[in-house]
Amino acid sequence: MGRYKEAVDINRQLVELLKTIHGPEHRDTLKSISKLTQVLNKQGKYEEVEDMSRRLIKLQEKILGPEHHLTLMSLSNLAKACDKQGKYKEAEAMSRQVIELQQLVLGPKHPDTLVSLSILALGLKYQGRYKEAEGINKKLIILRKSVLGPEHPDTLSSMSKLASVLVAQGNYEKAEEMNRRLIKLRATTLGPEHPETLSSMEKLATVLDSQGKYEEAESMNQSVVELRKMVLGPEHPSTLVNLSNLAGVIERQGKYAKAERMKRLVIDIRKRVLGPEYPDTLSSMSTLAIVLERQGNYKEAEAMIQGVIEIRNRVLGPKHPDTLKSMNNLARVYDKQGKYEEAEEINRQGIKLREAALGPEHPDTLRSISDLVLVLSRLSKYQEAEEPARRVIKLRETVLGPEHPRTLVSMSHLAYVLKDQGKYVEAEELNRCVIGLRQAVLGPEHPDTLTSMNNLALVLASRGKLEEAEEIDRPIIDISKTVLGPEHPDTLKTISNRGLILCGLGKHKQAEDLTRSVVKLRETVLGPKHPKTLISVSHLALVLHRQGKNSEAERLNRRVIEVREKVLGPEHPSTLRSLSYLALVLSRLGKHKEAERNARHVISRGVTVLSPRHPGALRSMNILASVLEVQGKRKEAIDINWRVIELRKSVLGLEHPDTLVILRNLANLLKSQKDYKGTAVYYETAHAGFKKVLGLGHPDALACSKHYLAMQKERDGPVSLILPRSGSKLDDSASPPAPPK
């Protein structure tokens, strides 16, 4: 029935009664204590279980002997309680000790020996030692088939546990096939409404969810929820587990509001039935916080996660895996709020604690390092991010295998860092590799495969391969609409990115229509104030600006700034970015004073919030230089461009496209002052860089050639073709040409 509190109260009363009648060391008293520990374990009171089990084992060793089957079973249960608290090494040592004694006393095929083997396999899975866990579960299936038969519930339980290990290894197809077989066997032997049959259906739904088969996963979870409500009741813990799983599948389909309502319902029931500090209650609060974060409700998400951390620290301890998972979630919310330094600090704390508690190669430790990589990249600590990104890939290839979904996630993260550094060739190669592996492992229509294709399109666009980027991006939208739905956040993100690619190709009308459609859909699905809606509005403003429709672009930028200041705060990087773009638009509208004031404000705040070397701060300096140039303040514009070149060179290198664009801009400024000698040097350096990094066909390279040709015509009269002089070379360790006097 799941009425654990009543069960605990009754068992406590029974223990006290038997102590009074028979004494504290009587066998019946010890049996009652053993049953009480099992009920407490279901309540998640692992510390009490551990303490009670240790005292029980001492009594059993004294009265029954250290090798008695009940003593060994208590030791096995203690190992399980230690596993739940993250004390994996101690639990493993206990399990191995129990198995050794049981094999001697009871025999290797005794049911109790096999139960202990199952507990050991579970502990190894918790440690991320999937191959060992897989091996033990396969051995258990063979032993249980020979001893109990192929359809015995314990044999089927071993098959179920093997399937869960296969899921952890990313072997979804085998896990799906095994769970489908289990459903048939359990339905035949136990009945279609038996809890174990429903458990297999629940696990199959999880596998389908992992494969991106969301509609089938939702349908199966819905069926299990209805059956469990009928058999166990609407408030039974198992029913709530399925309701929570169903909410998770709905969330992954982008139906955040519905998922939030369901998760809040689960929390309310769990608080009432199980208690506010029960592990399942805290898990529900954690998953609700993630849904809130995805809806842009960062403050409530942050407060909820901090509340969970406080309870888990107190109840489970700061090193418990669940506590560390909550810290990861908090770092993620900080990241979304632009609190990158706080996110970095928490991620580093989590890594240290996980390395100490779980080991440096545990999957959870590697996940923490992977999260840190993204935060470091946002802080422009690219080299510092690249090294651990490569290390995580190597470790995951060793521990999980080169085709494991998490290994592929790490490769995607490295590609992201490389793209940010302007290492487009390697980023492109890596994205193509991830696409090939995801197509083979997950399938061509899996959401993760589509994300990789979208990432590749963005890298190609950055390299100036806009036609190829458009070609790759076009089918992704159609597949996303079919697989995820036309209103799914990932579908809208793909359409939004396509709009930017079309804008780069000069197809402004198509880009505008596409971006307007995304704005409308995001306003309907997510709401007008959601961060992703505001990103689309910003993209629309940019597309309009490129077409010279600056009045509407101004209105849209002001709308974005107003909402971002309220939702994210006036110093959030996204708010400052919007102010920068507004300054650019205002400059084109002739509102030079306001444009200059905005640009200077963004620089002063950006340097404080981010750092003088952050791309956001440097972008603001570029815009200020552009605003000053329009006003004829060329000397200050030249000085700012020079400072940006020096800073970009130190962060990104001389060959990074962003550095080369500023070199070209500086050359344009010098040309307007008739400084042809300095202009030629800067154009040649920029042109050589574009040719090497992006190719002569890239729009930036073509623009550089066009300006260079115009300068030569102005200086020398008509010329046929402009190329850098043969002596022009790029050396990333060298300085760019000296600033003009």
XYZ file of C-alpha atoms in Angstrom:
741
model
C 0.000 0.000 0.000
C 3.014 2.298 0.434
C 1.876 3.382 3.935
C 5.417 3.232 5.252
C 4.898 5.433 8.321
C 2.162 3.149 9.676
C 4.284 0.090 8.861
C 7.270 1.582 10.746
C 5.108 2.424 13.784
C 3.629 -1.102 13.883
C 7.082 -2.733 13.490
C 8.571 -0.526 16.234
C 5.720 -1.508 18.577
C 6.247 -5.184 17.687
C 9.989 -4.979 18.413
C 9.340 -3.383 21.826
C 6.639 -5.976 22.605
C 8.935 -8.915 21.718
C 11.757 -7.386 23.763
C 9.385 -7.316 26.761
C 8.084 -10.869 26.232
C 11.235 -12.702 25.033
C 14.090 -10.312 25.718
C 16.270 -8.199 23.367
C 18.385 -11.152 22.191
C 15.628 -13.618 21.332
C 15.518 -14.857 17.730
C 11.965 -13.547 17.193
C 13.043 -10.114 18.456
C 15.997 -10.114 16.055
C 13.703 -11.107 13.149
C 11.403 -8.178 13.978
C 14.352 -5.772 14.054
C 15.420 -7.121 10.637
C 11.925 -6.459 9.225
C 11.943 -2.967 10.738
C 15.228 -2.133 8.946
C 13.662 -3.213 5.632
C 10.677 -0.860 6.113
C 12.948 2.005 7.218
C 15.037 1.408 4.095
C 11.932 1.943 1.962
C 11.362 5.228 3.798
C 14.862 6.351 2.846
C 16.072 6.477 6.468
C 19.425 5.011 5.503
C 21.451 6.302 8.476
C 19.016 4.750 10.950
C 19.032 1.518 8.916
C 22.831 1.472 8.983
C 23.002 2.087 12.739
C 20.287 -0.475 13.527
C 21.809 -3.063 11.145
C 25.257 -2.769 12.741
C 23.769 -3.366 16.210
C 21.638 -6.230 14.873
C 24.645 -7.921 13.240
C 26.579 -7.803 16.526
C 23.696 -9.532 18.311
C 23.259 -12.086 15.511
C 26.978 -12.878 15.479
C 26.826 -13.445 19.244
C 23.633 -15.527 19.289
C 23.492 -17.169 15.854
C 27.124 -17.024 14.809
C 28.948 -14.957 12.160
C 28.224 -17.493 9.394
C 24.522 -17.971 10.085
C 22.387 -17.228 7.015
C 20.367 -14.548 8.894
C 23.573 -12.798 10.039
C 24.861 -12.802 6.472
C 21.538 -11.507 5.145
C 21.680 -8.606 7.633
C 25.237 -7.851 6.488
C 24.003 -7.868 2.886
C 21.185 -5.441 3.791
C 23.742 -3.208 5.549
C 25.769 -3.137 2.315
C 22.636 -2.002 0.476
C 22.083 0.831 3.017
C 25.725 1.937 2.621
C 25.300 1.954 -1.174
C 22.293 4.251 -0.821
C 24.421 6.675 1.201
C 27.188 6.685 -1.412
C 29.556 4.613 0.748
C 30.346 2.447 -2.255
C 33.748 1.029 -1.292
C 32.590 -0.045 2.169
C 29.424 -1.557 0.688
C 31.407 -3.451 -1.949
C 33.793 -4.890 0.662
C 30.828 -6.070 2.765
C 29.061 -7.631 -0.235
C 32.172 -9.521 -1.285
C 32.691 -10.759 2.306
C 29.068 -11.964 2.501
C 29.246 -13.709 -0.894
C 32.468 -15.508 0.074
C 30.933 -16.801 3.327
C 27.595 -17.699 1.684
C 29.357 -19.664 -1.039
C 31.189 -21.641 1.651
C 28.228 -22.118 4.012
C 25.230 -22.219 1.669
C 26.786 -22.939 -1.708
C 27.265 -20.818 -4.860
C 23.729 -21.489 -6.154
C 21.810 -20.843 -2.926
C 19.103 -18.164 -3.342
C 20.638 -16.050 -0.543
C 24.056 -16.154 -2.261
C 22.439 -15.012 -5.493
C 20.635 -12.134 -3.700
C 24.001 -10.932 -2.351
C 25.517 -11.167 -5.838
C 22.651 -9.018 -7.101
C 23.329 -6.407 -4.390
C 27.036 -6.377 -5.366
C 26.129 -5.857 -9.043
C 23.890 -2.923 -8.092
C 26.711 -1.349 -6.058
C 29.124 -1.710 -8.993
C 26.568 -0.008 -11.243
C 26.370 2.906 -8.771
C 30.163 3.194 -9.042
C 29.974 3.369 -12.836
C 31.674 -0.027 -13.204
C 29.169 -1.125 -15.801
C 31.134 -3.954 -17.409
C 31.609 -5.716 -14.057
C 27.938 -5.194 -13.165
C 26.924 -6.552 -16.581
C 29.097 -9.639 -16.093
C 27.630 -10.445 -12.661
C 24.052 -9.959 -13.877
C 24.651 -12.278 -16.844
C 26.107 -14.868 -14.451
C 23.060 -14.475 -12.174
C 20.656 -15.086 -15.061
C 22.452 -18.337 -15.956
C 22.531 -19.512 -12.304
C 18.908 -18.599 -11.591
C 17.714 -20.238 -14.809
C 19.460 -23.475 -13.834
C 18.293 -23.390 -10.188
C 14.879 -21.711 -10.358
C 13.865 -21.909 -14.004
C 13.732 -19.346 -16.861
C 10.381 -17.857 -15.801
C 10.954 -17.617 -12.040
C 10.434 -14.064 -10.686
C 14.061 -13.918 -9.427
C 15.383 -14.918 -12.878
C 13.262 -12.190 -14.457
C 14.499 -9.727 -11.808
C 18.104 -10.441 -12.880
C 17.147 -9.857 -16.516
C 15.574 -6.528 -15.518
C 18.718 -5.457 -13.673
C 20.880 -6.416 -16.652
C 18.639 -4.280 -18.884
C 19.176 -1.277 -16.565
C 22.967 -1.741 -16.806
C 22.657 -1.828 -20.609
C 20.791 1.507 -20.451
C 23.616 2.997 -18.348
C 26.045 1.809 -21.053
C 23.963 3.472 -23.762
C 23.021 0.116 -25.299
C 19.398 1.145 -25.783
C 18.396 -1.317 -28.506
C 19.354 -4.393 -26.443
C 17.753 -2.884 -23.329
C 14.534 -2.206 -25.256
C 14.425 -5.751 -26.649
C 15.056 -7.252 -23.184
C 12.378 -5.132 -21.497
C 9.807 -6.013 -24.169
C 10.578 -9.706 -23.562
C 10.270 -9.209 -19.798
C 6.837 -7.588 -20.147
C 5.560 -10.627 -22.064
C 7.068 -13.121 -19.592
C 5.844 -11.280 -16.496
C 2.390 -10.709 -17.958
C 2.139 -14.468 -18.639
C 3.568 -15.726 -15.328
C 2.468 -12.984 -12.909
C -0.388 -11.236 -14.695
C -0.645 -7.977 -16.693
C -1.413 -5.883 -13.586
C 1.255 -7.351 -11.309
C 3.674 -4.731 -9.875
C 6.657 -6.461 -11.516
C 4.950 -6.404 -14.938
C 4.242 -2.694 -14.475
C 7.869 -2.179 -13.381
C 9.037 -3.672 -16.707
C 6.665 -1.383 -18.609
C 8.042 1.574 -16.627
C 11.619 0.608 -17.517
C 10.755 0.148 -21.181
C 9.241 3.652 -21.161
C 12.560 4.975 -19.776
C 14.508 3.274 -22.588
C 12.123 4.694 -25.202
C 12.536 8.146 -23.629
C 16.341 7.830 -23.871
C 15.983 7.005 -27.574
C 13.889 10.114 -28.200
C 10.736 8.022 -28.810
C 8.749 10.442 -26.691
C 5.198 9.707 -27.883
C 5.523 5.958 -27.277
C 7.246 6.598 -23.927
C 4.451 8.981 -22.896
C 1.748 6.510 -23.910
C 3.396 3.656 -21.968
C 3.950 5.788 -18.859
C 0.330 6.924 -19.017
C -0.810 3.269 -19.153
C 1.351 2.338 -16.153
C 0.074 5.332 -14.146
C -3.557 4.342 -14.786
C -2.906 0.675 -13.899
C -0.996 1.580 -10.726
C -3.742 3.975 -9.656
C -6.246 1.140 -10.071
C -4.131 -1.552 -8.357
C -2.217 0.417 -5.696
C -4.063 3.724 -5.417
C -3.306 7.276 -6.661
C -0.990 8.138 -3.741
C 1.085 4.949 -3.597
C 4.865 5.665 -3.910
C 5.100 3.481 -7.047
C 2.224 5.388 -8.698
C 4.011 8.661 -7.921
C 7.266 7.347 -9.437
C 5.421 6.708 -12.698
C 3.622 10.043 -12.559
C 7.010 11.728 -12.124
C 8.432 9.755 -15.074
C 5.441 10.768 -17.204
C 6.034 14.421 -16.302
C 9.687 14.010 -17.372
C 8.708 12.711 -20.831
C 6.198 15.564 -21.230
C 8.944 18.030 -20.244
C 11.316 16.633 -22.886
C 8.613 17.321 -25.468
C 8.805 20.982 -24.493
C 5.426 20.983 -22.697
C 6.890 22.753 -19.685
C 3.716 24.200 -18.118
C 1.968 20.797 -18.092
C 5.109 19.088 -16.727
C 5.353 21.724 -13.990
C 1.740 21.139 -12.883
C 2.306 17.378 -12.678
C 5.582 17.723 -10.773
C 3.998 20.093 -8.242
C 1.190 17.562 -7.714
C 3.740 14.784 -7.080
C 5.639 16.969 -4.582
C 2.451 17.837 -2.659
C 1.455 14.162 -2.343
C 4.982 12.994 -1.472
C 5.335 15.660 1.232
C 2.057 14.529 2.766
C 2.495 10.751 2.366
C 6.278 10.289 2.692
C 7.424 13.480 4.394
C 9.240 16.653 3.219
C 12.721 15.147 3.680
C 12.075 11.760 2.036
C 14.553 11.083 -0.848
C 11.762 10.813 -3.451
C 10.282 14.146 -2.294
C 13.656 15.846 -2.691
C 14.172 14.244 -6.123
C 10.795 15.658 -7.213
C 11.803 19.127 -6.010
C 15.070 18.852 -7.970
C 13.310 17.880 -11.194
C 10.739 20.669 -10.708
C 13.615 23.156 -10.361
C 14.937 22.039 -13.771
C 11.511 22.644 -15.377
C 11.356 26.085 -13.749
C 14.834 26.881 -15.086
C 13.780 25.838 -18.596
C 10.847 28.249 -18.344
C 13.209 31.053 -17.331
C 11.926 31.095 -13.738
C 15.467 31.222 -12.380
C 14.820 32.753 -8.956
C 12.322 30.080 -7.863
C 14.513 27.349 -9.383
C 17.550 28.634 -7.470
C 15.642 28.889 -4.172
C 14.232 25.370 -4.600
C 17.622 23.786 -5.328
C 19.242 25.598 -2.400
C 16.481 24.217 -0.161
C 17.146 20.687 -1.442
C 20.913 21.102 -0.888
C 20.329 22.271 2.696
C 18.189 19.198 3.505
C 20.476 16.751 1.693
C 23.541 18.200 3.427
C 21.841 17.673 6.775
C 20.211 14.293 6.095
C 22.673 12.618 3.713
C 25.881 14.623 4.180
C 27.840 16.917 1.811
C 29.577 14.042 -0.002
C 26.489 12.009 -0.826
C 25.919 11.550 -4.603
C 22.428 13.098 -4.355
C 23.816 16.193 -2.578
C 26.489 16.568 -5.250
C 23.870 16.190 -7.987
C 21.949 19.095 -6.427
C 25.118 21.208 -6.453
C 25.442 20.494 -10.188
C 21.864 21.645 -10.708
C 22.543 24.855 -8.779
C 25.626 25.538 -10.919
C 23.451 25.104 -14.016
C 20.911 27.680 -12.762
C 23.751 30.104 -11.944
C 25.097 29.574 -15.464
C 21.695 30.431 -16.984
C 21.580 33.620 -14.900
C 25.005 34.693 -16.145
C 26.563 34.077 -12.713
C 29.475 32.309 -14.359
C 32.021 32.756 -11.560
C 29.611 31.298 -8.979
C 28.852 28.431 -11.371
C 32.585 27.796 -11.831
C 33.195 27.768 -8.074
C 30.356 25.289 -7.382
C 31.423 23.033 -10.257
C 34.996 22.951 -8.917
C 33.723 22.107 -5.412
C 31.569 19.330 -6.867
C 34.499 17.879 -8.819
C 36.713 17.767 -5.702
C 34.009 16.113 -3.619
C 33.125 13.610 -6.353
C 36.755 12.711 -6.948
C 37.144 12.049 -3.211
C 33.858 10.142 -2.810
C 33.516 8.358 -6.162
C 36.935 8.499 -7.801
C 38.321 10.529 -10.746
C 36.897 8.188 -13.410
C 33.355 7.814 -12.085
C 30.700 8.873 -14.657
C 29.309 11.501 -12.239
C 32.790 13.020 -11.705
C 33.272 13.232 -15.466
C 29.848 14.863 -15.830
C 30.902 17.570 -13.349
C 34.104 18.229 -15.310
C 32.074 18.362 -18.532
C 29.749 20.990 -16.999
C 32.771 23.015 -15.845
C 34.125 23.022 -19.423
C 31.062 24.933 -20.677
C 31.220 27.474 -17.842
C 34.941 28.100 -18.456
C 34.192 28.660 -22.142
C 31.549 31.256 -21.236
C 34.184 32.972 -19.090
C 36.536 33.018 -22.148
C 38.949 30.671 -20.358
C 39.259 28.702 -23.570
C 42.617 26.995 -23.056
C 41.647 26.136 -19.486
C 38.405 24.632 -20.859
C 39.980 22.732 -23.751
C 42.369 20.602 -21.661
C 39.707 19.053 -19.347
C 37.339 18.673 -22.328
C 39.895 16.476 -24.086
C 40.640 14.609 -20.837
C 36.953 13.795 -20.252
C 36.654 12.381 -23.786
C 39.646 10.069 -23.214
C 38.353 8.903 -19.833
C 34.823 8.341 -21.117
C 36.177 6.416 -24.094
C 38.057 4.193 -21.630
C 35.330 3.834 -18.986
C 32.153 3.930 -21.105
C 33.377 3.302 -24.644
C 33.892 5.572 -27.694
C 30.255 5.291 -28.830
C 28.550 5.857 -25.465
C 26.055 8.775 -25.553
C 27.946 10.574 -22.758
C 31.248 10.248 -24.650
C 29.537 11.892 -27.620
C 28.224 14.678 -25.357
C 31.836 15.360 -24.289
C 32.930 15.508 -27.921
C 30.135 18.024 -28.599
C 31.312 20.148 -25.660
C 34.873 20.167 -27.020
C 33.567 21.183 -30.467
C 31.713 24.066 -28.766
C 34.923 25.247 -27.060
C 36.883 24.961 -30.320
C 34.243 26.981 -32.189
C 34.433 29.729 -29.567
C 38.197 29.881 -30.108
C 37.770 30.162 -33.877
C 39.243 26.685 -34.435
C 36.556 26.031 -36.994
C 38.281 23.283 -38.972
C 38.723 21.012 -35.937
C 35.257 21.950 -34.622
C 33.754 20.978 -37.993
C 35.626 17.652 -38.071
C 34.568 16.835 -34.522
C 30.904 17.677 -35.177
C 30.920 15.486 -38.306
C 32.397 12.640 -36.245
C 29.699 13.035 -33.546
C 26.949 13.068 -36.192
C 28.271 9.824 -37.733
C 28.439 8.088 -34.344
C 25.036 9.366 -33.170
C 23.412 8.269 -36.425
C 24.901 4.783 -35.927
C 24.184 4.495 -32.176
C 20.987 6.523 -31.661
C 19.584 6.759 -35.179
C 19.362 9.600 -37.745
C 16.202 11.088 -36.202
C 17.219 11.045 -32.523
C 17.047 14.546 -30.936
C 20.775 14.387 -30.044
C 21.667 13.565 -33.674
C 19.612 16.555 -34.855
C 21.351 18.799 -32.287
C 24.746 17.731 -33.656
C 23.650 18.495 -37.218
C 22.471 21.924 -36.086
C 25.818 22.520 -34.349
C 27.641 21.587 -37.555
C 25.510 24.036 -39.556
C 26.478 26.848 -37.142
C 30.199 26.000 -37.448
C 29.911 25.969 -41.250
C 28.155 29.348 -41.131
C 31.005 30.705 -38.992
C 33.442 29.454 -41.643
C 31.476 31.272 -44.334
C 30.158 28.019 -45.842
C 26.653 29.441 -45.715
C 25.213 27.449 -48.638
C 26.383 24.165 -47.106
C 25.104 25.268 -43.696
C 21.682 25.995 -45.211
C 21.669 22.641 -47.010
C 22.355 20.763 -43.738
C 19.914 22.874 -41.733
C 16.928 22.559 -44.091
C 16.089 18.851 -43.513
C 16.678 19.169 -39.724
C 13.611 21.391 -39.417
C 11.355 18.892 -41.218
C 12.664 15.960 -39.132
C 12.321 17.956 -35.883
C 8.737 18.873 -36.724
C 7.937 15.183 -37.332
C 9.876 13.698 -34.381
C 9.487 16.426 -31.733
C 6.601 18.502 -33.011
C 6.431 21.958 -34.660
C 6.326 23.786 -31.306
C 9.090 21.887 -29.496
C 11.876 24.203 -28.181
C 14.539 22.309 -30.181
C 12.501 22.664 -33.409
C 12.130 26.401 -32.812
C 15.844 26.728 -32.034
C 16.685 25.069 -35.370
C 14.292 27.382 -37.264
C 15.789 30.394 -35.443
C 19.334 29.376 -36.418
C 18.203 28.875 -40.019
C 16.928 32.452 -40.013
C 20.403 33.712 -39.109
C 21.998 31.562 -41.840
C 19.556 32.966 -44.438
C 20.339 36.473 -43.211
C 24.042 35.773 -43.747
C 23.234 34.646 -47.298
C 21.476 37.963 -47.928
C 18.025 36.290 -48.071
C 16.655 38.903 -45.715
C 12.922 38.562 -46.507
C 12.995 34.777 -45.937
C 15.031 35.273 -42.778
C 12.591 37.883 -41.492
C 9.486 35.739 -42.181
C 11.081 32.694 -40.550
C 12.229 34.622 -37.473
C 8.827 36.285 -37.042
C 7.198 32.823 -37.085
C 9.585 31.655 -34.316
C 8.817 34.759 -32.219
C 5.057 34.084 -32.481
C 5.410 30.390 -31.618
C 7.749 31.034 -28.683
C 5.394 33.727 -27.353
C 2.536 31.187 -27.525
C 4.434 28.161 -26.159
C 6.875 29.743 -23.683
C 5.421 33.201 -23.090
C 6.565 36.687 -24.192
C 9.043 37.057 -21.315
C 10.804 33.693 -21.627
C 14.583 34.041 -22.270
C 14.316 32.014 -25.505
C 11.475 34.210 -26.763
C 13.679 37.238 -26.126
C 16.539 35.601 -28.061
C 14.192 35.262 -31.057
C 13.069 38.889 -30.730
C 16.766 39.907 -30.656
C 17.410 37.812 -33.790
C 14.465 39.512 -35.510
C 15.846 42.936 -34.555
C 19.213 41.946 -36.050
C 17.600 40.761 -39.324
C 15.644 44.036 -39.533
C 18.798 46.060 -38.827
C 20.579 44.278 -41.698
C 17.744 45.420 -43.986
C 17.946 49.005 -42.739
C 14.614 48.717 -40.872
C 16.155 50.348 -37.834
C 13.028 51.958 -36.352
C 11.383 48.576 -35.774
C 14.741 47.119 -34.714
C 15.010 49.890 -32.097
C 11.510 49.153 -30.761
C 12.239 45.425 -30.485
C 15.617 45.949 -28.797
C 14.030 48.271 -26.229
C 11.342 45.646 -25.527
C 14.012 42.961 -24.976
C 16.068 45.234 -22.692
C 13.046 46.133 -20.554
C 12.121 42.462 -19.974
C 15.712 41.275 -19.497
C 16.374 43.951 -16.895
C 13.348 42.716 -14.911
C 13.820 38.958 -15.405
C 17.627 38.592 -15.577
C 18.826 41.861 -14.040
C 20.491 44.957 -15.555
C 23.987 43.433 -15.418
C 23.238 40.028 -16.952
C 25.417 39.414 -20.050
C 22.290 39.048 -22.231
C 20.914 42.401 -21.014
C 24.233 44.110 -21.751
C 24.374 42.471 -25.194
C 20.925 43.907 -26.019
C 22.069 47.367 -24.932
C 25.070 47.026 -27.268
C 22.883 46.112 -30.229
C 20.537 48.995 -29.399
C 23.535 51.360 -29.482
C 24.373 50.131 -32.990
C 20.784 50.655 -34.179
C 20.568 54.100 -32.571
C 23.769 55.100 -34.343
C 22.215 54.166 -37.709
C 19.155 56.266 -36.797
C 21.373 59.283 -36.086
C 20.773 59.144 -32.310
C 24.509 59.333 -31.722
C 24.580 60.716 -28.168
C 22.275 58.021 -26.775
C 24.122 55.363 -28.786
C 27.486 56.490 -27.368
C 26.084 56.688 -23.823
C 24.673 53.130 -24.074
C 27.886 51.731 -25.534
C 30.053 53.306 -22.806
C 27.673 52.045 -20.101
C 27.844 48.505 -21.479
C 31.664 48.602 -21.557
C 31.923 49.832 -17.966
C 29.461 47.199 -16.693
C 30.765 44.444 -18.965
C 34.310 44.867 -17.691
C 33.023 44.654 -14.090
C 30.598 41.760 -14.608
C 32.535 39.677 -17.131
C 36.180 40.878 -17.418
C 37.905 43.194 -19.904
C 38.912 40.186 -22.035
C 35.446 38.638 -22.368
C 34.064 38.556 -25.958
C 30.941 40.414 -24.746
C 33.038 43.298 -23.391
C 35.155 43.362 -26.566
C 32.031 43.318 -28.763
C 30.786 46.403 -26.886
C 34.108 48.150 -27.512
C 33.752 47.365 -31.250
C 30.283 48.897 -31.275
C 31.510 51.992 -29.400
C 34.302 52.401 -31.974
C 31.693 52.167 -34.749
C 29.464 54.771 -33.014
C 32.445 57.114 -32.559
C 33.501 56.696 -36.181
C 30.051 57.760 -37.427
C 30.393 60.918 -35.290
C 33.818 61.637 -36.784
C 35.663 60.822 -33.533
C 38.144 58.719 -35.470
C 41.175 59.077 -33.195
C 39.342 57.568 -30.206
C 37.802 54.920 -32.496
C 41.313 53.957 -33.708
C 42.613 53.766 -30.116
C 39.677 51.528 -29.070
C 40.140 49.224 -32.066
C 43.810 48.895 -31.235
C 43.014 47.948 -27.613
C 40.468 45.376 -28.827
C 43.062 43.831 -31.176
C 45.557 43.458 -28.335
C 42.944 41.939 -25.999
C 41.506 39.627 -28.673
C 44.983 38.480 -29.638
C 45.760 37.586 -26.009
C 42.458 35.686 -25.573
C 41.780 34.224 -29.023
C 45.014 34.647 -30.985
C 45.855 36.763 -34.025
C 44.275 34.262 -36.437
C 40.840 34.217 -34.808
C 38.240 35.617 -37.258
C 37.022 38.152 -34.670
C 40.571 39.538 -34.316
C 40.923 39.734 -38.097
C 37.608 41.610 -38.440
C 38.894 44.292 -36.050
C 42.140 44.524 -38.014
C 40.065 45.119 -41.134
C 37.908 47.717 -39.328
C 41.055 49.499 -38.164
C 42.342 49.527 -41.745
C 39.045 51.106 -42.849
C 39.462 53.857 -40.248
C 43.051 54.570 -41.314
C 41.942 54.676 -44.974
C 39.432 57.408 -44.122
C 42.367 59.414 -42.717
C 44.420 58.847 -45.936
C 47.018 56.859 -43.966
C 47.603 54.488 -46.884
C 50.839 52.996 -45.562
C 49.282 51.864 -42.273
C 46.099 50.860 -44.070
C 47.951 48.557 -46.479
C 49.758 46.747 -43.643
C 46.509 46.072 -41.743
C 44.579 44.985 -44.850
C 47.391 42.623 -45.853
C 47.578 41.081 -42.374
C 43.782 40.667 -42.193
C 43.583 39.313 -45.755
C 46.318 36.728 -45.111
C 44.489 35.630 -41.957
C 41.103 35.302 -43.657
C 42.675 33.344 -46.505
C 44.365 30.922 -44.094
C 41.539 30.475 -41.584
C 38.318 30.944 -43.568
C 39.276 30.809 -47.238
C 39.065 33.531 -49.894
C 35.365 32.817 -50.535
C 34.276 33.772 -47.013
C 32.210 37.016 -46.844
C 34.720 38.597 -44.431
C 37.612 37.755 -46.771
C 35.682 39.142 -49.753
C 34.831 42.325 -47.826
C 38.500 42.735 -46.902
C 39.560 42.353 -50.561
C 36.883 44.828 -51.632
C 38.044 47.487 -49.138
C 41.692 46.839 -49.991
C 40.958 47.247 -53.708
C 39.056 50.485 -53.043
C 42.011 51.807 -51.013
C 44.476 51.008 -53.819
C 42.224 52.653 -56.404
C 42.017 55.706 -54.184
C 45.800 55.743 -53.711
C 47.171 54.538 -57.060
C 44.340 54.571 -59.571
C 42.648 51.428 -61.074
C 44.209 48.029 -60.247
C 43.230 44.525 -61.354
C 43.557 42.225 -58.333
C 44.651 42.654 -54.756
C 46.499 39.986 -52.828
C 48.802 40.258 -49.830
C 52.419 40.782 -50.661
C 54.478 37.599 -50.723
C 56.186 38.558 -47.467
C 52.914 38.819 -45.538
C 52.726 35.965 -43.033
C 50.763 35.302 -39.915
C 52.527 34.334 -36.722
C 50.242 33.926 -33.746
C 53.111 34.454 -31.333
C 54.041 37.747 -32.959
C 52.331 41.099 -32.467
C 50.157 42.664 -35.152
C 51.537 45.775 -36.861
C 52.384 48.585 -34.464
C 49.655 51.148 -33.785
C 49.765 54.262 -35.989
C 51.385 57.361 -34.573
